[in-house]
Coordinates of C-alpha atoms in Angstrom, one line a residue:
Chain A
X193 CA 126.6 51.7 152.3
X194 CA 128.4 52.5 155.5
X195 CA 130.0 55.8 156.3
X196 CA 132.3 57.2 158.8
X197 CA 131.4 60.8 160.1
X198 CA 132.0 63.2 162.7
X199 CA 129.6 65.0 164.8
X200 CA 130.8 68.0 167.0
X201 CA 127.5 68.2 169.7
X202 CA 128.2 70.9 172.2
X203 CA 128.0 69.3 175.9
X204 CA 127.8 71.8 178.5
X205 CA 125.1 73.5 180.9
X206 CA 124.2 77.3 181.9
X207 CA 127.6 77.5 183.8
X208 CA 129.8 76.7 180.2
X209 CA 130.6 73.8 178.3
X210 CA 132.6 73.0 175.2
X211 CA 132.2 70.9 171.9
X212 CA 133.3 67.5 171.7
X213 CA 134.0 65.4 168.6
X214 CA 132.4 62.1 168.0
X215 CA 133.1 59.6 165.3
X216 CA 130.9 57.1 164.2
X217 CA 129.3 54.9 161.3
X218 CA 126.3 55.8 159.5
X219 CA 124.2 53.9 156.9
X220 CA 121.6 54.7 154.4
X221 CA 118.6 56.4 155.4
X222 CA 119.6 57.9 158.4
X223 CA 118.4 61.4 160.1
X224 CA 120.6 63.8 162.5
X225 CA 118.7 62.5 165.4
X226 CA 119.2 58.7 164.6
X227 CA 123.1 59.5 165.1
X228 CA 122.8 61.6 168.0
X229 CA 121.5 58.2 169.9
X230 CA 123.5 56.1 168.3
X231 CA 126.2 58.5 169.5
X232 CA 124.4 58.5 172.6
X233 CA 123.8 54.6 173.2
X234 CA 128.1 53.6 172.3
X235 CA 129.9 56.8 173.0
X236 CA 128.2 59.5 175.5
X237 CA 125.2 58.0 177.7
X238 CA 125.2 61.4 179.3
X239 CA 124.1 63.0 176.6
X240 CA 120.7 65.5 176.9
X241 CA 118.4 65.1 173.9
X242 CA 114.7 66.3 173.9
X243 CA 112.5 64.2 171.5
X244 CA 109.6 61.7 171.2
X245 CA 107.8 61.3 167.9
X246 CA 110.6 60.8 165.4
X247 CA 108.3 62.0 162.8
X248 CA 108.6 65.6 162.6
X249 CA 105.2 66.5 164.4
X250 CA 106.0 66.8 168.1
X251 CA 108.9 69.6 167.9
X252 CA 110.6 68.5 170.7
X253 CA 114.0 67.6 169.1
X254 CA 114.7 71.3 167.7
X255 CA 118.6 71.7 167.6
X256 CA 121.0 73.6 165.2
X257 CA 122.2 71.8 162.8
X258 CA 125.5 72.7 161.1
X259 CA 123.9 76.8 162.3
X260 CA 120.6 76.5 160.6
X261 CA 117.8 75.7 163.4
X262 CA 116.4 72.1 162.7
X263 CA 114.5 69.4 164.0
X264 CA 116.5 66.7 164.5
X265 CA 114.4 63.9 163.5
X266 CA 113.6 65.5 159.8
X267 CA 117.3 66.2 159.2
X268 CA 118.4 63.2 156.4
X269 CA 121.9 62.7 156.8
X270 CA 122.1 62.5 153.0
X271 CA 121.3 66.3 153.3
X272 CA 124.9 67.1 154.6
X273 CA 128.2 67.4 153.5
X274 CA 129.1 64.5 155.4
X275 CA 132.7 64.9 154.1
X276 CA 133.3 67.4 156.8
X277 CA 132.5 68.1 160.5
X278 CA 128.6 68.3 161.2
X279 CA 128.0 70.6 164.3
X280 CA 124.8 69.7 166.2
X281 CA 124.4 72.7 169.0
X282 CA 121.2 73.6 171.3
X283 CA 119.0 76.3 170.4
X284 CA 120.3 80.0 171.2
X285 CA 117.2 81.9 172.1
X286 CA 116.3 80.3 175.2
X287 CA 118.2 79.2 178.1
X288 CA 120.5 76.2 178.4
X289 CA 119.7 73.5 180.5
X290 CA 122.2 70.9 179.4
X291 CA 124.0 69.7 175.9
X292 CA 120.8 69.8 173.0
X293 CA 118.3 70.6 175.9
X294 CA 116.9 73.8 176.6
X295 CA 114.4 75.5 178.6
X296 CA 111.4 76.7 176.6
X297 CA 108.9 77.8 178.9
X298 CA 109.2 81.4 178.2
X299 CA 107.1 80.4 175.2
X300 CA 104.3 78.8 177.1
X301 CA 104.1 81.9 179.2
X302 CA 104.0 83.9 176.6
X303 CA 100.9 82.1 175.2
X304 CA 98.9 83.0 178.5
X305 CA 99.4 86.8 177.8
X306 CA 97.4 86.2 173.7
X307 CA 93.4 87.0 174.6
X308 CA 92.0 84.6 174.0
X309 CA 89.4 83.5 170.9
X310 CA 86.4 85.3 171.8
X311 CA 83.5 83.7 169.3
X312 CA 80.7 86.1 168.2
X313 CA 76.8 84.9 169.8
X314 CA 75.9 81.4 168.4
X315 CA 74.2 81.2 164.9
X316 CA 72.2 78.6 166.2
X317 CA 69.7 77.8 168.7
X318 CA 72.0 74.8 169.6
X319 CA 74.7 76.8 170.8
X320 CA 76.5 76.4 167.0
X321 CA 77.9 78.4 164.5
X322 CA 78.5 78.6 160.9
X323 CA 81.2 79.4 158.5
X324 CA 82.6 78.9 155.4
X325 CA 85.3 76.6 154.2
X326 CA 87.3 79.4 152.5
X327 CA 86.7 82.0 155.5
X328 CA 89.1 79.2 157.6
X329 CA 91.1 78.0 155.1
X330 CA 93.4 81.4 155.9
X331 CA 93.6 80.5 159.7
X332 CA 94.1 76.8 159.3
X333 CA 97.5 77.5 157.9
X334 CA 98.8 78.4 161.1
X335 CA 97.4 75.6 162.9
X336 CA 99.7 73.3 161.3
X337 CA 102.0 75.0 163.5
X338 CA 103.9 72.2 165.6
X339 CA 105.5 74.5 168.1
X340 CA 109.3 73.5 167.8
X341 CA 109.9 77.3 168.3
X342 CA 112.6 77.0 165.6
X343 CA 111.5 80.1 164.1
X344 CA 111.3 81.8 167.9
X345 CA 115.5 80.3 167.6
X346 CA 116.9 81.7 164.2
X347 CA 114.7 85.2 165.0
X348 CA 117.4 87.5 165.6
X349 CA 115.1 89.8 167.9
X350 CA 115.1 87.2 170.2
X351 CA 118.2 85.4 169.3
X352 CA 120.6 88.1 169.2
X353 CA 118.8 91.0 171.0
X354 CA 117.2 89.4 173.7
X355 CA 114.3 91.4 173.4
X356 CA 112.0 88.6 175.3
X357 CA 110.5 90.9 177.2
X358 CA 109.2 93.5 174.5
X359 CA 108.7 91.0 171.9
X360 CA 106.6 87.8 171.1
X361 CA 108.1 86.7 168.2
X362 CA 107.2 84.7 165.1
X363 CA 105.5 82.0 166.7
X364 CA 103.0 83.9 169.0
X365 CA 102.4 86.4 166.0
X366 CA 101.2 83.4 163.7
X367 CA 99.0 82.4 166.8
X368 CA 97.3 85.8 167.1
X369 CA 97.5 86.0 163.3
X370 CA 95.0 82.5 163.7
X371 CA 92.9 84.1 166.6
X372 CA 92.5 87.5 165.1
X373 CA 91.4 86.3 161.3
X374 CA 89.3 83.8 162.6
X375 CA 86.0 84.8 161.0
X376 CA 84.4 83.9 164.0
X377 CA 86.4 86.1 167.1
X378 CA 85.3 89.3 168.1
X379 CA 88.2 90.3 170.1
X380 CA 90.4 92.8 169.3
X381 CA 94.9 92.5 169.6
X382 CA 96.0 95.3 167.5
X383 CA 96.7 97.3 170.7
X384 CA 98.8 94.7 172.7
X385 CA 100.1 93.8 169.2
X386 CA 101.4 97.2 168.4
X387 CA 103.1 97.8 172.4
X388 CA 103.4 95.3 174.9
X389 CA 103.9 92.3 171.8
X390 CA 106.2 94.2 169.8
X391 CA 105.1 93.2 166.0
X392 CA 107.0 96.4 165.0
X393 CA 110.6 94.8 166.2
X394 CA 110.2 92.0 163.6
X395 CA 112.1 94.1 160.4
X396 CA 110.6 90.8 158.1
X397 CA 113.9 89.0 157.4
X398 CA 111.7 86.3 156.7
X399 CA 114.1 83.7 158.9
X400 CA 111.5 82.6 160.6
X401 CA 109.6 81.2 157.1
X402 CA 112.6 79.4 156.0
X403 CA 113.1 77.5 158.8
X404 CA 109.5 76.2 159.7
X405 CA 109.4 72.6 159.1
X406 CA 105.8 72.9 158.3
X407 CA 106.6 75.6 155.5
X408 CA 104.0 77.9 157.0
X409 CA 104.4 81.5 155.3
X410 CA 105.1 83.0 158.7
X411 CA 106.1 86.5 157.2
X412 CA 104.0 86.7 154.2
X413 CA 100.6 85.0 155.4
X414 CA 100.8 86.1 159.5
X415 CA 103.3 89.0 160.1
X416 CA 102.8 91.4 157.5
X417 CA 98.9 91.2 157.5
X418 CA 99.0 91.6 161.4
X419 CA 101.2 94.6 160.6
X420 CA 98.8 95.9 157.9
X421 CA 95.7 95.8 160.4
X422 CA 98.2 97.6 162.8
X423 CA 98.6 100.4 160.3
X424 CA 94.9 100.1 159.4
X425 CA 94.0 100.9 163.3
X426 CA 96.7 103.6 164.1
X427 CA 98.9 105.1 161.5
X428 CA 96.3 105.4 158.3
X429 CA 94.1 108.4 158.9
X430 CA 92.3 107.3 155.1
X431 CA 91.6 103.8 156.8
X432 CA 90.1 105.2 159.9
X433 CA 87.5 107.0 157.7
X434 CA 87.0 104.0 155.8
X435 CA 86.1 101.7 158.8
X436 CA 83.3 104.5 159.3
X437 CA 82.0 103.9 155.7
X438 CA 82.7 100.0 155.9
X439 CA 82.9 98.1 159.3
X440 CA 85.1 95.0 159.4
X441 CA 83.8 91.9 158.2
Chain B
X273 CA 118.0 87.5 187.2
X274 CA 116.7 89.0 184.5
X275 CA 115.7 86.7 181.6
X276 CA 118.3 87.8 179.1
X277 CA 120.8 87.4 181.1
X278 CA 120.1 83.6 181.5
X279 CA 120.4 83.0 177.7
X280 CA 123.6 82.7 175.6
X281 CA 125.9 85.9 175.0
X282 CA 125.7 87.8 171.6
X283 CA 127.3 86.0 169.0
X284 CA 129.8 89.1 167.0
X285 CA 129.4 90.0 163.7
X286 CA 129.3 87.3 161.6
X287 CA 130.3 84.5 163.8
X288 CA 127.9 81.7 162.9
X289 CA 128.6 77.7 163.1
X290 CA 126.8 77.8 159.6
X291 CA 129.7 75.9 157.2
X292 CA 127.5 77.3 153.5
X293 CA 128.3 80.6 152.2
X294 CA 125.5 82.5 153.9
X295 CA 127.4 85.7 152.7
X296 CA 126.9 85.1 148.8
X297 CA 123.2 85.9 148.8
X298 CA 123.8 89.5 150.8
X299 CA 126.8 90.6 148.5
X300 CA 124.5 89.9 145.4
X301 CA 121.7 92.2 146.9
X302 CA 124.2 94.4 147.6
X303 CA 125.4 94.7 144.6
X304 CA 122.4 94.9 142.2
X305 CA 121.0 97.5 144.5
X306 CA 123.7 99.9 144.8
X307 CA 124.0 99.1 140.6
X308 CA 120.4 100.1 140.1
X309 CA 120.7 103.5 142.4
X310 CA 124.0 104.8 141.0
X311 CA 122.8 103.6 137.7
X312 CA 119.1 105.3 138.3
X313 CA 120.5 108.3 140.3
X314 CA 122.8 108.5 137.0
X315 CA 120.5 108.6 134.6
X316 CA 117.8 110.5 136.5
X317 CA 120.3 114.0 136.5
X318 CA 121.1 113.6 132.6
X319 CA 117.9 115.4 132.0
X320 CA 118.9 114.4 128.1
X321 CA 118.4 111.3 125.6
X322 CA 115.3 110.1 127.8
X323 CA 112.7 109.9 124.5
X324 CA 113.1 108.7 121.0
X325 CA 112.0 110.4 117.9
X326 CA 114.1 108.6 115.5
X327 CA 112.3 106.9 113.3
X328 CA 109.0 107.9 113.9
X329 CA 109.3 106.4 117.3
X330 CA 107.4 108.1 120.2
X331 CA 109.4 106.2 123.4
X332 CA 109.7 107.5 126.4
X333 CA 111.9 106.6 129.2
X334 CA 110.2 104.9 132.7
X335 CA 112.4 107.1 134.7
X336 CA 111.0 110.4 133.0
X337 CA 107.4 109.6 132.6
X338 CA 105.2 110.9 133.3
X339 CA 106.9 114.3 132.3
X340 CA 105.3 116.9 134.4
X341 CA 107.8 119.9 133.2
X342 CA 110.3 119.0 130.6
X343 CA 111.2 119.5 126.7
X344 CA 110.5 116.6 125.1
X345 CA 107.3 115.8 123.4
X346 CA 105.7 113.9 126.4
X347 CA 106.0 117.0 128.9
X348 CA 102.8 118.1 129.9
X349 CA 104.1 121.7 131.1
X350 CA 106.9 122.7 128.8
X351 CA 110.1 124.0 130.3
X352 CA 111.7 124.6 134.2
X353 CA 109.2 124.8 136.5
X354 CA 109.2 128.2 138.9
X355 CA 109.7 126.8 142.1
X356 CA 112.8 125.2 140.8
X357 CA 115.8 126.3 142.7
X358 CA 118.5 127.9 140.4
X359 CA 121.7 126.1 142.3
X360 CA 120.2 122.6 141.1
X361 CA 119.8 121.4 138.3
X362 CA 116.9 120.4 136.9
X363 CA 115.9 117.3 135.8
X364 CA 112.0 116.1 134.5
X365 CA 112.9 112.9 136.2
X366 CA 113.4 114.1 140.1
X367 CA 110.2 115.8 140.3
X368 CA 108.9 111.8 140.0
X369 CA 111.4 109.4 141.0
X370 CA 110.1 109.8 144.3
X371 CA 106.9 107.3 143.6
X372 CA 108.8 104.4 142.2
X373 CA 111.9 105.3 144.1
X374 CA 109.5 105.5 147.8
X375 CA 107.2 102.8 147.1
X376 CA 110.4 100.0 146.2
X377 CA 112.2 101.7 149.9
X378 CA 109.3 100.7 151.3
X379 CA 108.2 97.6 150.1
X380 CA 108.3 95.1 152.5
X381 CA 110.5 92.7 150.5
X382 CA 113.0 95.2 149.8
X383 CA 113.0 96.1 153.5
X384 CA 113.6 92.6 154.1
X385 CA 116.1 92.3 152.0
X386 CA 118.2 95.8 152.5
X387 CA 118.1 95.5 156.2
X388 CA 120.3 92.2 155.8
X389 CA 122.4 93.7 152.7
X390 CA 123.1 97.2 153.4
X391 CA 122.4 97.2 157.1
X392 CA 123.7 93.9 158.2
X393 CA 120.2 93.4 160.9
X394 CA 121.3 90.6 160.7
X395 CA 123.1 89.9 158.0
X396 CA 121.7 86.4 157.3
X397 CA 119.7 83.9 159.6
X398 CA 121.6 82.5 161.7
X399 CA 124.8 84.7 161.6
X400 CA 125.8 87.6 164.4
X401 CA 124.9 91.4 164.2
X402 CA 127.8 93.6 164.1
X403 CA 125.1 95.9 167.0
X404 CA 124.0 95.3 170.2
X405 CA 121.2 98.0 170.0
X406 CA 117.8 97.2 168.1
X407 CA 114.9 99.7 167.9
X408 CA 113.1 97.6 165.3
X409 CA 110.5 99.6 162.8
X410 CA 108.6 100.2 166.1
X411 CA 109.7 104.0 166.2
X412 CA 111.6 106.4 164.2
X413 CA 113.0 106.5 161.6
X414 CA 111.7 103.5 161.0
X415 CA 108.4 103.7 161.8
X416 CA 107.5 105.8 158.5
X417 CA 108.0 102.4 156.6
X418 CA 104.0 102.2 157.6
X419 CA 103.1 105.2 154.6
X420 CA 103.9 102.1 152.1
X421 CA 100.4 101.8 151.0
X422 CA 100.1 105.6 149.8
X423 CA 103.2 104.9 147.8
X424 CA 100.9 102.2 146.8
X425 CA 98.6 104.5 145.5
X426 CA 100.4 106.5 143.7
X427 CA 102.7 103.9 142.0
X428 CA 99.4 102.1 140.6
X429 CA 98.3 105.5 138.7
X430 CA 102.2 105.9 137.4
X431 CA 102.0 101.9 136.2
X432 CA 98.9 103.1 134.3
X433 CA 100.6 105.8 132.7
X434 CA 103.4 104.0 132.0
X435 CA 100.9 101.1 130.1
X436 CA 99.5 104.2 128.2
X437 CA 103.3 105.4 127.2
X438 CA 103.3 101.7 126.0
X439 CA 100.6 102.0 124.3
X440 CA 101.8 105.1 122.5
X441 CA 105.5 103.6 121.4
X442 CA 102.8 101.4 118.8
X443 CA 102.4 104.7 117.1
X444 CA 105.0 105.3 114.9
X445 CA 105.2 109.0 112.7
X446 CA 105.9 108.8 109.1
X447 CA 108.9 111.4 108.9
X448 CA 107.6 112.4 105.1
X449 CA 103.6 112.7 105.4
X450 CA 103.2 113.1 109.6
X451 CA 100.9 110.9 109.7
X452 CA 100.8 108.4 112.5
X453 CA 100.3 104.3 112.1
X454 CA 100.8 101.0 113.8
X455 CA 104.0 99.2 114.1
X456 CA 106.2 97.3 116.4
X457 CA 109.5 98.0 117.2
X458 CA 111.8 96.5 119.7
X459 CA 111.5 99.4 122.2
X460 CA 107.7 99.1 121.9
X461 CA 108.3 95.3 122.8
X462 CA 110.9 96.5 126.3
X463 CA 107.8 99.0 127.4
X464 CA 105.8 96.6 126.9
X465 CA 107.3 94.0 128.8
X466 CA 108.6 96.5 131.7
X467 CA 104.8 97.4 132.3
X468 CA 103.8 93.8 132.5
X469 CA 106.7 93.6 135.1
X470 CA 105.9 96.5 136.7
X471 CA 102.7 95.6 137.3
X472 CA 102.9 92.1 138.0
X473 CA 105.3 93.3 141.4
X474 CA 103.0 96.7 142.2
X475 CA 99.9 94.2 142.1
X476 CA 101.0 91.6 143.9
X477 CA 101.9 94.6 146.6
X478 CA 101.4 93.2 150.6
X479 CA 99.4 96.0 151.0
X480 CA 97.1 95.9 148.6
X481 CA 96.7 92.2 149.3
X482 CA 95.5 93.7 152.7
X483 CA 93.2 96.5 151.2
X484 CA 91.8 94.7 148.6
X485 CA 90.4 91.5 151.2
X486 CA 93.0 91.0 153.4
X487 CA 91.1 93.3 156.0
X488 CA 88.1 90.6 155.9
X489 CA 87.6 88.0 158.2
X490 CA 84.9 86.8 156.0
X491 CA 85.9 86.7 152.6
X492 CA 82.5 84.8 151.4
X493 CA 81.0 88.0 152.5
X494 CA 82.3 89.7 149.6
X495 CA 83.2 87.9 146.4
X496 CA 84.3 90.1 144.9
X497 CA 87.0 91.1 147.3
X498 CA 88.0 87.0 147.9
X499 CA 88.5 86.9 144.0
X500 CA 90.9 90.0 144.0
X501 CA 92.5 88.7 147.2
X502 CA 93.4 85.2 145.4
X503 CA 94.7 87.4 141.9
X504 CA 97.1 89.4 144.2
X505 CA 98.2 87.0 146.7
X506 CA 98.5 84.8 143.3
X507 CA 101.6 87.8 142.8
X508 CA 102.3 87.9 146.1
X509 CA 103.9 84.8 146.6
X510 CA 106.5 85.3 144.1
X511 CA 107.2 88.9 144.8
X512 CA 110.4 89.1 145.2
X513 CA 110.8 87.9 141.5
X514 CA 108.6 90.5 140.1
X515 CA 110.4 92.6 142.7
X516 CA 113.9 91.9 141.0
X517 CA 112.9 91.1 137.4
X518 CA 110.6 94.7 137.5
X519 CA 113.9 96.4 139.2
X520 CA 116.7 94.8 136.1
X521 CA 113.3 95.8 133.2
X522 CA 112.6 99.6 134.1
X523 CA 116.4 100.2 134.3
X524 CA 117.0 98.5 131.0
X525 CA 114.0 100.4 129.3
X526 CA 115.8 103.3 130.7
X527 CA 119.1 102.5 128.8
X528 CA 117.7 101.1 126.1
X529 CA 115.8 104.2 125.1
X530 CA 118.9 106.2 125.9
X531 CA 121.6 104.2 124.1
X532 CA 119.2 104.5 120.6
X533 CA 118.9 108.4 121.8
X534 CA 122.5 108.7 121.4
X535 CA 122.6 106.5 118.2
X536 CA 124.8 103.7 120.2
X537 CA 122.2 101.6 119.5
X538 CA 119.2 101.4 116.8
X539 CA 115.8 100.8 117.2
X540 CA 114.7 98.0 114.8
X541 CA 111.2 97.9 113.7
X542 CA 109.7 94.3 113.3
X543 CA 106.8 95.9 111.5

């Protein structure tokens, strides 16, 4: 059944920009990105939207969707209140290049500063080594990680404080959470973690979880545990002697 | 330029595009928090009506166990203890409140969750911060929020002394002969069931998740610690219901016990 609704998308750049209202039909089936083209194709050719797969596994068509970061293409229309006004803005933690579009690179260069995995000696003559299923099974949770950065978006450290440069939010501490349980690294990211990355800025608001479209338990499963081995190596004098009885496993 | 300065200006406090009621959800917290601490801070000066006799009952109150100095028939040291200054007065329950009271401030749902309520960092996803300063739990005050595991500690040995207080209340005292014999009464039933709450949120703690095999890289290495990793994290992913239901049970135990102290409300034995 056909459906008239109204989208306000911001259009704008760096310098300032505005929202605009735009009306249009919907039918059944639809997701947020679908209108935002078909808005695009008849109404505003001009307007900049990042995306590619359409199937929720590229992250390139993270937006904010009536406030709550999104991606796009996994938004069903039949999820809104299309009664009233949907609001379709870019991102907020990262800088504006035009309308829905915005730069993310701070992200990639973030990446660069992680060490790197750092595998123990080969088990095997061939140059292989060997682990169990459930020793990964923690790690591989994270890898499902599409990097949208909608959690990087809606975390207010970066979002509202800016703290870019002190902190590497959500998304970077679920990728050292993958490196640094990884039963097979040898390296060691609790003292970067603690200073330079900042895991003691996140306060565990748990905004990050809520709004990962692959439901990884960012908070529960990455953050906290990081934050527990961070107590472990400099705030627990009981754990210090117990890593002299026990050495990590 | 500097990096921030590229990026959109600070939204103010609560400016947010979100069209849902994104305040609801803080209010509630709000409110069943600051309940449960007037309602605990309350209770905790009475110093009276925290045990039940009547009956042949042998209750005691979560709030006032275990009794280190007290009068009731549960104290282990009867009477004010020395050190207590004369100004204040004394109560069996703040010499312990601290435990249950330390290790729920520093839990890291409720830190989750009080930041946003009572603190309004931020107030909910997606909504402006009424500050434009952040320090984070990176330093202090914050930073103590990292002694949560010894709260741990010692909030596992009250739990178990709060299962053996449960275990007590099936007692019951026959008022003519003295003697003591099993029975059931609904007040045996609320300990009961607080103590499976209680321990359902203190074992599903984040930090003993960590001590008990979170630490490992290699869980296969040690089976024993991959088994009691799966049981907690098993409690760990529904936390913050244990965290609330254990929260609503220990102050109703409370009340309970205190409304039948005061013969409001009588203690019916099943059998």
């Amino acid at each position: 059944m056909n459906k008239t609704v109204t989208f306000r998308i911001w259009r704008g750049n760096s310098q300032g920009g505005e929202f605009v209202n735009y009306t249009t039909e919907i039918t059944e089936g639809l997701v947020v990105l679908d209108v935002v083209h078909k808005i695009q194709a008849t109404q505003a050719n001009d307007i900049a939207c990042r995306w590619n797969c359409k199937a929720g596994k590229c992250g390139s068509c993270s937006a904010e969707v009536n406030g709550v970061p999104k991606l796009m293409c996994m938004t069903r229309m039949d999820t809104l209140n299309t009664d009233k006004v949907i609001t379709v803005e870019p991102m907020r933690a990262f800088p504006l290049i035009r309308d829905l579009v915005t730069d993310v690179s701070w992200n990639f260069r973030v990446k660069t500063k992680i060490k790197k995995f750092k595998p123990r000696p080969a088990d095997a003559p061939d140059g292989t080594w060997r682990m169990q299923q459930e020793d990964v099974d923690r790690v591989q949770e994270f890898r499902k990680c599409i990097e949208c950065f909608l959690c990087q978006d809606v975390c207010h450290v970066l979002r509202d404080h800016h703290k870019h440069d002190e902190f590497i939010g959500p998304r970077f501490l679920a990728y050292t959470a993958a490196l640094e349980m990884h039963p097979l690294d040898t390296e060691d990211r609790l003292p970067e973690l603690k200073q330079a990355q900042g895991i003691g800025l996140c306060n565990i608001g748990k905004c990050c979880t809520n709004v990962c479209p692959e439901h990884i338990a960012i908070t529960d499963n990455a953050i906290i545990p990081l934050k527990e081995r961070v107590v472990d190596e400099f705030y627990d004098p009981l754990a210090w002697i117990w890593k002299k009885i026990r050495p990590k496993g | 330029m500097a990096y921030a300065d590229t990026l959109p200006k600070q939204r103010s406090f609560g400016q947010t595009t979100r069209p849902d009621a994104w305040w609801v959800k803080p209010i509630f917290i709000f409110l069943g928090f600051s309940a449960f601490i007037i309602y605990s801070t309350w209770a905790a000066f009475q110093g009276n009506h925290y045990w039940l006799a009547a009956g042949g009952a042998n209750y005691v109150s979560p709030f006032y166990s275990p009794e280190i100095f007290g009068d009731s028939p549960h104290a282990i040291f009867h009477g004010k203890p020395g050190f207590w200054p004369a100004w204040l007065p004394f109560s069996p329950a703040l010499l312990i409140l601290w435990v249950p009271g330390g290790f729920r401030f520093t839990c890291y749902y409720y830190r989750g969750a009080y930041y946003k309520a009572f603190w309004a960092d931020p107030i909910n996803c997606a909504v402006g911060e009424p500050r434009k300063t952040y320090l984070g739990e990176r330093s202090f005050p914050l930073l103590i929020q990292n002694i949560h595991r010894y709260f741990l500690y010692i909030a596992v040995a009250f739990v178990i002394l709060l299962a053996y207080d449960a275990l007590k209340a099936m007692w019951f005292t026959d008022p003519v002969t003295g003697a003591s014999h099993f029975g059931i009464g609904v007040g045996t039933l609320v300990m009961l069931l607080n103590v499976f709450l209680l321990s359902s949120y203190t074992l599903g703690c984040h930090s003993l998740r960590h001590l008990v095999g979170g630490f490992l890289d290699s869980k296969t290495k040690s089976p024993s610690c991959a088994k009691t990793y799966n049981c907690v994290s098993c409690l760990n992913s529904r936390h913050m219901m244990w965290a609330w239901f254990s929260l609503f049970s220990v102050g109703f135990t409370d009340l309970y016990i205190r409304l039948c102290s005061m013969g409001i409300w009588h203690d019916v034995r099943i059998f």
